[in-house]
Short mmCIF file of C-alpha atoms and ligand atoms in Angstrom, two decimals:
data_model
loop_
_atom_site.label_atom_id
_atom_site.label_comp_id
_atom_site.label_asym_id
_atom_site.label_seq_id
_atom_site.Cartn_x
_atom_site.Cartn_y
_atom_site.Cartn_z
CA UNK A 295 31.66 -26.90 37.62
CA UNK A 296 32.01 -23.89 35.29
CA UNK A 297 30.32 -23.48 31.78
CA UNK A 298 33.78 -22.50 30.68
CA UNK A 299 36.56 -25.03 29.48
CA UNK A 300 40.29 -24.26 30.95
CA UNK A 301 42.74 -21.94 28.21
CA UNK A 302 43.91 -24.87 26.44
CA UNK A 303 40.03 -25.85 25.96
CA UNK A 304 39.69 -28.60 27.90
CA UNK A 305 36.55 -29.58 30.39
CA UNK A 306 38.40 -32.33 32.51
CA UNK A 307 39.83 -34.31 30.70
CA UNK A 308 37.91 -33.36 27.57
CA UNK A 309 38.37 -31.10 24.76
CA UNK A 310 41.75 -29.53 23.56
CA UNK A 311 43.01 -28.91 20.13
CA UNK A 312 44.51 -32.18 18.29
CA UNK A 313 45.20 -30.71 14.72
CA UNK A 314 47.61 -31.06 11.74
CA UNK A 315 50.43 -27.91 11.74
CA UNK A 316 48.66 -27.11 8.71
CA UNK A 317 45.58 -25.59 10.26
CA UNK A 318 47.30 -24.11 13.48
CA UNK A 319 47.46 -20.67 12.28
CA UNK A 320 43.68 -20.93 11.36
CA UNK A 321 42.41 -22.31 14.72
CA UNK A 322 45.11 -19.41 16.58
CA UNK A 323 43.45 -16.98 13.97
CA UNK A 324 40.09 -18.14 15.39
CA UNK A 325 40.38 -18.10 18.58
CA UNK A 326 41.91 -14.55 18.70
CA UNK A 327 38.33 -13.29 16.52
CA UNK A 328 36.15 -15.23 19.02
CA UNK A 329 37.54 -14.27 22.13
CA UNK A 330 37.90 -9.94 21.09
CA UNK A 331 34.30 -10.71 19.33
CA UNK A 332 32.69 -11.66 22.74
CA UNK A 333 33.65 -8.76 24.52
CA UNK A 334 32.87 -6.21 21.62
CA UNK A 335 29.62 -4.75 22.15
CA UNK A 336 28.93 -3.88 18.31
CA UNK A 337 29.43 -7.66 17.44
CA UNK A 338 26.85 -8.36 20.35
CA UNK A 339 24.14 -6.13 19.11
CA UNK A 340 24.72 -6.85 15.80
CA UNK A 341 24.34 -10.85 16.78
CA UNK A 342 20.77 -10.01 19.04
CA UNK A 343 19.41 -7.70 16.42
CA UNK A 344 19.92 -10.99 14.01
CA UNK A 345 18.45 -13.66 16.39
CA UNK A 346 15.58 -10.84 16.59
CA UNK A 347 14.60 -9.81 13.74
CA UNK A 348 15.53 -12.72 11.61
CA UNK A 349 15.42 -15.76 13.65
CA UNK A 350 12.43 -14.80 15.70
CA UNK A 351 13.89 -15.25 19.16
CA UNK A 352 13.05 -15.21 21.71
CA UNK A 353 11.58 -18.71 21.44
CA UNK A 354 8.64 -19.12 23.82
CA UNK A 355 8.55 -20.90 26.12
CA UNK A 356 5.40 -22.55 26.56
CA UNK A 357 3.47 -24.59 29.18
CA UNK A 358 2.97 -28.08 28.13
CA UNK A 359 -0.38 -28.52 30.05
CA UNK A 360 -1.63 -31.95 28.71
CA UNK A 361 1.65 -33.49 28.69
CA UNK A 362 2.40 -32.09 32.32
CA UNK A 363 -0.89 -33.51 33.27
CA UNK A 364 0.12 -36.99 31.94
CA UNK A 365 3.08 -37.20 33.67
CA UNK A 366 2.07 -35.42 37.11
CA UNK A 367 4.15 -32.12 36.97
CA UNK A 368 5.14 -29.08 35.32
CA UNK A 369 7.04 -29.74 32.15
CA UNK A 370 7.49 -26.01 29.74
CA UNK A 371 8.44 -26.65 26.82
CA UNK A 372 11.05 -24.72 24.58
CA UNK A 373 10.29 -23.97 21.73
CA UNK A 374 13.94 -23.84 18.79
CA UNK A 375 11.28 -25.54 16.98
CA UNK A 376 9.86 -22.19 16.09
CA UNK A 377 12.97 -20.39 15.14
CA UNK A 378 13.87 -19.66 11.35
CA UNK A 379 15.02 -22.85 9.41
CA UNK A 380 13.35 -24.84 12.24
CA UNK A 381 16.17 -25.94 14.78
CA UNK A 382 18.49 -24.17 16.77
CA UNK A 383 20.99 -24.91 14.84
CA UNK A 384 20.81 -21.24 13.10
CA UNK A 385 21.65 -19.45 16.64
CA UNK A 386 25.57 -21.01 16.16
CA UNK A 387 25.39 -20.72 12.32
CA UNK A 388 24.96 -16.55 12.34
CA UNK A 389 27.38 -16.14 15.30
CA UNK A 390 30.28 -17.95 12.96
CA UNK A 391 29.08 -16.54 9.70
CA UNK A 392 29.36 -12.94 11.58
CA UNK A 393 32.84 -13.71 13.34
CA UNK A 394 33.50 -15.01 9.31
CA UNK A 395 32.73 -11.46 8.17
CA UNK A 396 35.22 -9.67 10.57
CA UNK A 397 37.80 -12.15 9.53
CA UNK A 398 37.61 -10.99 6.17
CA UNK A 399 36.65 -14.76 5.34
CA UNK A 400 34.35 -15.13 2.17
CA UNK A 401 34.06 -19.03 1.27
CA UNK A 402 32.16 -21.28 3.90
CA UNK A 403 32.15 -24.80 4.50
CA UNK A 404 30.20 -26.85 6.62
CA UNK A 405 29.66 -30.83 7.56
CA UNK A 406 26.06 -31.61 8.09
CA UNK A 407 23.71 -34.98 9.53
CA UNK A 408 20.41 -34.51 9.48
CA UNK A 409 21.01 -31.45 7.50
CA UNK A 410 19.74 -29.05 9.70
CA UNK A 411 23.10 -27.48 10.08
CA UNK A 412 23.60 -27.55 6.36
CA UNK A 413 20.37 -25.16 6.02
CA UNK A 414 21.31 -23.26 8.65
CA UNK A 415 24.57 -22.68 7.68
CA UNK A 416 23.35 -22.28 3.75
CA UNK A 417 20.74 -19.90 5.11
CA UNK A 418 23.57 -17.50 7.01
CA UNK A 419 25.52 -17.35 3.78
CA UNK A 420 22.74 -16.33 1.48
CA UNK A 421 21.76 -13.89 3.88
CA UNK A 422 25.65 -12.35 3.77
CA UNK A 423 26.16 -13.11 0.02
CA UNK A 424 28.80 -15.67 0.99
CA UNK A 425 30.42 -18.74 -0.85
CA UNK A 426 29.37 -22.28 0.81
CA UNK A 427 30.12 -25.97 0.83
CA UNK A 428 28.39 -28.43 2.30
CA UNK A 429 29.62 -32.09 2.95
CA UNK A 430 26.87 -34.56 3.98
CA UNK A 431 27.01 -38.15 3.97
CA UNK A 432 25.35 -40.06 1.11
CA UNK A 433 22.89 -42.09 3.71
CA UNK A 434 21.54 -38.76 4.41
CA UNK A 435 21.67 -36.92 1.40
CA UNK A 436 19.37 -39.65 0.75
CA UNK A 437 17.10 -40.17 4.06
CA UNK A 438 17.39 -35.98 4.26
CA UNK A 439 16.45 -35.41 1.00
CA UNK A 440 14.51 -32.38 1.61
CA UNK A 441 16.85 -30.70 3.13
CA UNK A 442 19.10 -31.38 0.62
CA UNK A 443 16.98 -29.21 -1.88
CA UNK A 444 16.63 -26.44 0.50
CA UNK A 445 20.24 -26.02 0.62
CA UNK A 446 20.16 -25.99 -3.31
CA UNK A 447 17.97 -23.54 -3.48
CA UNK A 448 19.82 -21.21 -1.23
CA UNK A 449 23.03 -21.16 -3.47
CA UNK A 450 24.88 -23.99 -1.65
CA UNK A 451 26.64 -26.81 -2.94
CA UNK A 452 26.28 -30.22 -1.55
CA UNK A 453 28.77 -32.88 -1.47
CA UNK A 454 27.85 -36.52 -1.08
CA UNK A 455 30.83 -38.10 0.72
CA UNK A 456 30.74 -41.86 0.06
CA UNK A 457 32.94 -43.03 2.54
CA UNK A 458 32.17 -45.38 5.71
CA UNK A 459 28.95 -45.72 6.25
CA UNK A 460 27.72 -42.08 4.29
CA UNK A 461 27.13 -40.48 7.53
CA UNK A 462 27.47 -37.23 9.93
CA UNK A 463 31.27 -38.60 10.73
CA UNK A 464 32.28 -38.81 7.29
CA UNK A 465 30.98 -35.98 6.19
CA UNK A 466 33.13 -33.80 8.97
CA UNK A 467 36.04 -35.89 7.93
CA UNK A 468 35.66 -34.88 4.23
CA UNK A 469 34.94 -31.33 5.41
CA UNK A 470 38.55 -31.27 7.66
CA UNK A 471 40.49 -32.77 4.68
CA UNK A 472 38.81 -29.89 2.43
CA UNK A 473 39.57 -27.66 5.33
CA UNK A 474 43.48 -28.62 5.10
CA UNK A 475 43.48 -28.18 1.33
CA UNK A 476 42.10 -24.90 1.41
CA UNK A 477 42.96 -22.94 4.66
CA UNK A 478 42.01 -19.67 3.52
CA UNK A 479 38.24 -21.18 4.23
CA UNK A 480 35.87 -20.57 7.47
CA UNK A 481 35.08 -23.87 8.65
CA UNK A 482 31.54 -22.94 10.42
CA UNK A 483 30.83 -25.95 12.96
CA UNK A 484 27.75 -27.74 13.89
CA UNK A 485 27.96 -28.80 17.31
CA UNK A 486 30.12 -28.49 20.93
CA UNK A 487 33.14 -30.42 18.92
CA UNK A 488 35.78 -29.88 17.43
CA UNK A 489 39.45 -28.54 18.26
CA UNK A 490 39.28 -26.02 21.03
CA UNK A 491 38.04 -22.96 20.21
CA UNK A 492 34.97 -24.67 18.60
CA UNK A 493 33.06 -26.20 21.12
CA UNK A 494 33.65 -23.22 23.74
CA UNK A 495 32.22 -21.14 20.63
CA UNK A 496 29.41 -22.97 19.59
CA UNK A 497 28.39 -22.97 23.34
CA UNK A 498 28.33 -19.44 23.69
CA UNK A 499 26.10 -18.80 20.94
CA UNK A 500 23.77 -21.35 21.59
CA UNK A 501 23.84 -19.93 25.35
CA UNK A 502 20.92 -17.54 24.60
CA UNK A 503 18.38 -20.64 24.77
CA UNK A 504 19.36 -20.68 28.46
CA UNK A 505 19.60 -16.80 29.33
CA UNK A 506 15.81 -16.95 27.39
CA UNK A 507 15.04 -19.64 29.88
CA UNK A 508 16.38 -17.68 32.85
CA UNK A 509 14.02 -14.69 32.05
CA UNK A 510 10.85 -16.51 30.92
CA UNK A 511 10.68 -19.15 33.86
CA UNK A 512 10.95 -16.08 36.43
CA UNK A 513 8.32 -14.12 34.55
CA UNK A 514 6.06 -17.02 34.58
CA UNK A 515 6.66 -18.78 37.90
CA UNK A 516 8.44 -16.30 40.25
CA UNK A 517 11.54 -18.91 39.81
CA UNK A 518 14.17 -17.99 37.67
CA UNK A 519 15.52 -21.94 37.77
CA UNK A 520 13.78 -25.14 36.76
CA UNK A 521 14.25 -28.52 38.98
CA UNK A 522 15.53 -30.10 36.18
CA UNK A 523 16.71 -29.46 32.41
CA UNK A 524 16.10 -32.14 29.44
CA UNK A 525 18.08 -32.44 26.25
CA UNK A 526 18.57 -34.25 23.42
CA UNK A 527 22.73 -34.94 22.80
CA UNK A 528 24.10 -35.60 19.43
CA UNK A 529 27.20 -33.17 19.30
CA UNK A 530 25.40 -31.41 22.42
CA UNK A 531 24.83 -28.31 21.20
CA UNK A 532 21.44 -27.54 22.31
CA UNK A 533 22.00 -29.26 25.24
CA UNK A 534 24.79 -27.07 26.21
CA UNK A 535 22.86 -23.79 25.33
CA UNK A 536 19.76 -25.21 27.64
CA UNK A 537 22.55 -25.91 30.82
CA UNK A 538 24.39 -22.88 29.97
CA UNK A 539 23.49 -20.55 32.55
CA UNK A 540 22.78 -23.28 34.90
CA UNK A 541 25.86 -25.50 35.12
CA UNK A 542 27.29 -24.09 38.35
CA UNK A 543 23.53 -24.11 40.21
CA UNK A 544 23.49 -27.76 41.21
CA UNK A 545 19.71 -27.24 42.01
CA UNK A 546 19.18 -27.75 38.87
CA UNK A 547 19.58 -31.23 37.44
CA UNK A 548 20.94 -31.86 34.10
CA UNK A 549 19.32 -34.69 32.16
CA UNK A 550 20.59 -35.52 28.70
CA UNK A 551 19.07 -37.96 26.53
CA UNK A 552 21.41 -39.80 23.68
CA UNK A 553 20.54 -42.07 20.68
CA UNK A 554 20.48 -45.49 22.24
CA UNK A 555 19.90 -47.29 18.56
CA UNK A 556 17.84 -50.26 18.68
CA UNK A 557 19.62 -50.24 21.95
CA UNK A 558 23.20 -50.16 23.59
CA UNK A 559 23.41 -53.62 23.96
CA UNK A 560 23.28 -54.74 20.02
CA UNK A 561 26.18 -52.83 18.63
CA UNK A 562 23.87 -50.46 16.42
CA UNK A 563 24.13 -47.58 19.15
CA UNK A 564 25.13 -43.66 18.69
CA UNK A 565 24.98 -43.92 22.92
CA UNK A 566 28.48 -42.39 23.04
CA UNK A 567 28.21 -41.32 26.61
CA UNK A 568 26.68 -45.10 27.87
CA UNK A 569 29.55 -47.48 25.43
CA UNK A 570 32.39 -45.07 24.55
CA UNK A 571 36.08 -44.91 26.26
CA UNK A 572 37.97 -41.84 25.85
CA UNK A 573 39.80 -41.16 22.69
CA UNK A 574 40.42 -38.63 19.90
CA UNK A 575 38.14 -37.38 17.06
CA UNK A 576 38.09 -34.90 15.35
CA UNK A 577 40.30 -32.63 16.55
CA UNK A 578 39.54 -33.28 19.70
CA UNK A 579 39.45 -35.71 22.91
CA UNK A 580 36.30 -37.18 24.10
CA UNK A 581 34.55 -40.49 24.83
CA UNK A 582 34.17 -42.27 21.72
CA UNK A 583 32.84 -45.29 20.14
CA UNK A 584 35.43 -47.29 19.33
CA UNK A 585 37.23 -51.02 19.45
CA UNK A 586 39.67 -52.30 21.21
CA UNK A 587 42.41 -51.44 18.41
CA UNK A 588 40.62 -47.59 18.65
CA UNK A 589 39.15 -47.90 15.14
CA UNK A 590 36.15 -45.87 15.41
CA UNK A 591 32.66 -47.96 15.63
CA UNK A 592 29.88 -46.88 12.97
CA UNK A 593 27.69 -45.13 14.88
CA UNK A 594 23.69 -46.08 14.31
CA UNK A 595 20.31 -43.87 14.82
CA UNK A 596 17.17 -43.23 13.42
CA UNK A 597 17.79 -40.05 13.54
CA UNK A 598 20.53 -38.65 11.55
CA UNK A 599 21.31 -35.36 13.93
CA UNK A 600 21.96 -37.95 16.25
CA UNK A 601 24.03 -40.25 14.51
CA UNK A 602 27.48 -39.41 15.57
CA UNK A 603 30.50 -41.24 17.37
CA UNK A 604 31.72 -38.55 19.47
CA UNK A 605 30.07 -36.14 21.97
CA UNK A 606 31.21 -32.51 22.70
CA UNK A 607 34.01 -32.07 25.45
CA UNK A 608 31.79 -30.98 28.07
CA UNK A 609 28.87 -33.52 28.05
CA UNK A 610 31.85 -36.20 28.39
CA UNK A 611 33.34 -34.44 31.41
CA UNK A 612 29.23 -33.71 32.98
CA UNK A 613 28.90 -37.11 32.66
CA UNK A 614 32.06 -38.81 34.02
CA UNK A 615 31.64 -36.21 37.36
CA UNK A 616 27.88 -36.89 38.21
CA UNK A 617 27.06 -33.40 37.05
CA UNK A 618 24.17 -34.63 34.53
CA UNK A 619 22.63 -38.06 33.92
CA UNK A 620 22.21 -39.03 31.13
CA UNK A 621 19.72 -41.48 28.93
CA UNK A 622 20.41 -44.03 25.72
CA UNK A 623 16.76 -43.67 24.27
CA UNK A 624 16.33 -46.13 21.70
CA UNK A 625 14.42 -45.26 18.02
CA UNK A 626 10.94 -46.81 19.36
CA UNK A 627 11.02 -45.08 22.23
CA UNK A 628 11.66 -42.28 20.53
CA UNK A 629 9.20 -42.53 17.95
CA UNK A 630 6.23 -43.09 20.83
CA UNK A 631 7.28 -39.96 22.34
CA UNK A 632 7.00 -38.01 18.94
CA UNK A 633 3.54 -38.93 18.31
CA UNK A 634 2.57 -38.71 22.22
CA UNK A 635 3.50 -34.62 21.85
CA UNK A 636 1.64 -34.82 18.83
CA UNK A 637 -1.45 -35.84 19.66
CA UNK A 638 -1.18 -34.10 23.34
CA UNK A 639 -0.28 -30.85 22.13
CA UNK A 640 -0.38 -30.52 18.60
CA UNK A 641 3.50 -30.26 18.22
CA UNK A 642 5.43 -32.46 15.54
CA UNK A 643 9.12 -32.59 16.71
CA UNK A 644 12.00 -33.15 15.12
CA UNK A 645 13.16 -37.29 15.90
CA UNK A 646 16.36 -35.87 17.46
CA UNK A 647 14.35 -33.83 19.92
CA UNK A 648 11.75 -36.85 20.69
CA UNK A 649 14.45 -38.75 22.41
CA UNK A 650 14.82 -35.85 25.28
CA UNK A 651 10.73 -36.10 25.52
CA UNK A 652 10.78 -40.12 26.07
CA UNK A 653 12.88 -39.31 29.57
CA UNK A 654 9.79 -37.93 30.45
CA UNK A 655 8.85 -41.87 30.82
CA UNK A 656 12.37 -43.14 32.69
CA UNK A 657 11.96 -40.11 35.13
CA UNK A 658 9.71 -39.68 38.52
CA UNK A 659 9.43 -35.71 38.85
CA UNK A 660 7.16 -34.65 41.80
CA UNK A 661 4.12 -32.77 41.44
CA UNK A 662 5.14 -28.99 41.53
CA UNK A 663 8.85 -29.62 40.01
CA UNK A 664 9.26 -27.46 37.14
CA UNK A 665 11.16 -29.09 34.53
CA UNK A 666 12.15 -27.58 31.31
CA UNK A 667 13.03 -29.57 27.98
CA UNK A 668 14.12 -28.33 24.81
CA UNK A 669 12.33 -29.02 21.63
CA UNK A 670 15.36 -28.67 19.50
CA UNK A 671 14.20 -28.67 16.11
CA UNK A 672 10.56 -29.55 14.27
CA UNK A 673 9.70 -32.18 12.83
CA UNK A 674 8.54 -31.63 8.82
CA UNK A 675 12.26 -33.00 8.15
CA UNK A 676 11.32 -36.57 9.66
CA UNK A 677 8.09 -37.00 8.49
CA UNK A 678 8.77 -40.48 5.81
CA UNK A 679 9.67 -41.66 8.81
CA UNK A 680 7.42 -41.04 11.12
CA UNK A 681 4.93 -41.89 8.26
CA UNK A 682 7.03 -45.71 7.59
CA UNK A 683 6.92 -46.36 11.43
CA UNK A 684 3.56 -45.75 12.14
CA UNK A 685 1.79 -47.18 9.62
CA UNK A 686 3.52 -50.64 10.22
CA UNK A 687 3.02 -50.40 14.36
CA UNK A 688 -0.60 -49.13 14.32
CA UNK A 689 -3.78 -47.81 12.83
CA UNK A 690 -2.39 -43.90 11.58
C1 PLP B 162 21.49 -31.30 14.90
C2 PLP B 162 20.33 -31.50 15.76
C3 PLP B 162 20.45 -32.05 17.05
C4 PLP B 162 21.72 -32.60 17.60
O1 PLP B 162 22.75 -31.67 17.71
P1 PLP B 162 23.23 -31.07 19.07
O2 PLP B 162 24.46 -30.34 18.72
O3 PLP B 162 23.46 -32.19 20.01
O4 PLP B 162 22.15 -30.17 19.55
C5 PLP B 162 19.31 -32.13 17.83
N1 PLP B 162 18.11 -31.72 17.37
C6 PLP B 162 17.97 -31.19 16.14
C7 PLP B 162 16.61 -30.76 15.70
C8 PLP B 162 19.06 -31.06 15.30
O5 PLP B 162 18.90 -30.54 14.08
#
């Protein structure tokens, strides 16, 4: 099991490149940049100085103490809460918007859920001076509203798609029909989807959460793996970045935690990996949500970075081989697990990253495993809801 897909970008029998002609010189155009970008040593530098300096990486990663105690092992948590714009979702936005800049490329567009993306992505181009779009689904220009105005602030323009049901999915399929229409555009990606080069691309620049890993664990245990790695898995892409490094050391066991809904049985799921059969999206080929005619089923979450039919190429292919094992967390569960970090270590996190904590409840570690779990983002974004939920369920 290799971190990389095959050359035409597919994991198994995930991934590849399903687009119009229109966009094929684009994605070859891509693909040519990313690959000679990799190896170039001034691109890398000038990508590390940036997650440096600007970002604030490395992220820490910090012993949970109280929370290992409750569950009767060693649990370190890291921390893309802390990074600039509060996710890790600005790691993959400065690798593109870089990659952008040697193409010459000078307008930006991006599709965004929760909207972390969209401030990440909003937050690159400022910083270069660069033209951006951002397409967002009307459900979460509303839920996200605060995000919304961040991205305002920072020069970008946000477009409400009102199609479907206002979400993540519509939102990237406004952003490839905009994409179509105006090819002379870098299309700056969220997540591990997407036509082949994207999801190979967005997993080597979130790949530094795992070298970071790597290197901290052996400076603070003597071990440079953990027993086992937790993620949240929306697209995947800080799930992929936290099993970079790791994928090929079967040692190390690869637990992913997806939206379960108000649960995978009632049809108002985003549990891709759990209900969905393999078919296209997107660009690419994965297992989707979808009925028996293939119409694509509206996905549901409480948490918008979540919310999402598809899952990246590699995450369908982990999980079809036995290579990770993954979890439908439902929104309550969820929810619990937020305010348990809260209250046991002073750490709001982001909704989307509360559903890799509450595996911490389905799983039996022994006493001196180390597991690692990455807090994706923070929570400030989620906080009406936290605030609604709580307040009906119990004394807050
Ligand atoms: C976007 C987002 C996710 C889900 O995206 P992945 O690509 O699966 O990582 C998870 N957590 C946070 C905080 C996010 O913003």
């Amino acid at each position: 099991m290799s971190n990389q897909p095959d050359e035409k970008g597919f994991y198994g029998a995930f991934g590849g490149a399903y687009i119009p002609e229109i966009l094929h010189e684009n994605v070859e155009n891509l693909k040519k940049a990313f690959y000679a970008a990799r190896k170039d040593q001034s691109f890398n530098e000038e990508y590390a100085a940036l997650l440096k300096q600007y970002v604030g990486r490395p992220s820490p990663l910090y012993y949970a103490s109280r929370l290992s105690a409750a569950y009767g092992t060693h649990i370190y948590l890291k921390r893309e809460d802390l990074n600039h714009t509060g996710s890790h979702k600005i790691n993959n936005a400065l690798g593109q918007i870089l990659l952008a800049q040697r193409m010459g490329m000078t307008r930006i567009i991006a599709e965004t859920g929760a909207g972390q993306h969209g401030v990440a992505t909003a937050t690159a181009c400022a910083l270069m001076g660069l033209e951006c779009v951002v397409f967002m689904g009307k459900t979460d220009v509303e839920r996200q509203y605060l995000n919304v105005q961040k991205m305002r602030m920072l020069g970008a323009r946000v477009e409400a798609v009102t199609s479907g049901n206002r979400t993540l999915k519509d939102a990237t399929n406004e952003a490839i029909r905009y994409w179509c229409s105006n090819p002379d555009t870098f299309y700056i990606i969220g997540s591990t989807v997407g036509p082949h080069p994207y999801p190979e691309m967005v997993a080597f620049f979130q790949s530094v959460i795992s070298a970071e890993i790597k290197q901290q664990l052996e400076e603070q245990t003597g071990r440079s793996y953990p027993d086992a790695l937790i993620a949240c898995v929306g697209g995947g892409s800080n799930a992929m970045g936290t099993f970079y490094h790791y994928i090929d050391n079967t040692k190390v066991q690869l637990i992913a935690a997806e939206a379960g809904g108000k649960g995978i049985d009632t049809g108002e799921t985003a549990a891709t990996l759990h209900v969905g059969t393999p078919g296209i999206i997107h660009g690419f080929k994965t297992l989707l949500m979808q009925d028996a005619d293939g119409q694509i089923t509206e996905p549901y979450s409480i948490s918008a970075g979540l919310d999402y039919p598809g899952v990246g190429p590699a995450h369908a292919h982990f999980y079809q081989t036995g290579r990770s094992r993954v979890y439908a967390i439902t929104d309550d569960e969820a929810l619990e697990a937020a305010l348990e970090l809260t209250r046991l270590e002073g750490i709001i996190p982001a909704i989307e990253s509360a559903h890799a904590l509450a595996v911490l409840k389905k799983e039996d570690f022994a006493q001196d495993d180390l597991v690692v779990l990455t807090v994706s983002g923070r929570g400030d974004k989620d906080m009406d809801t936290f605030i609604d939920y709580f307040t009906t369920k119990q004394d807050f």
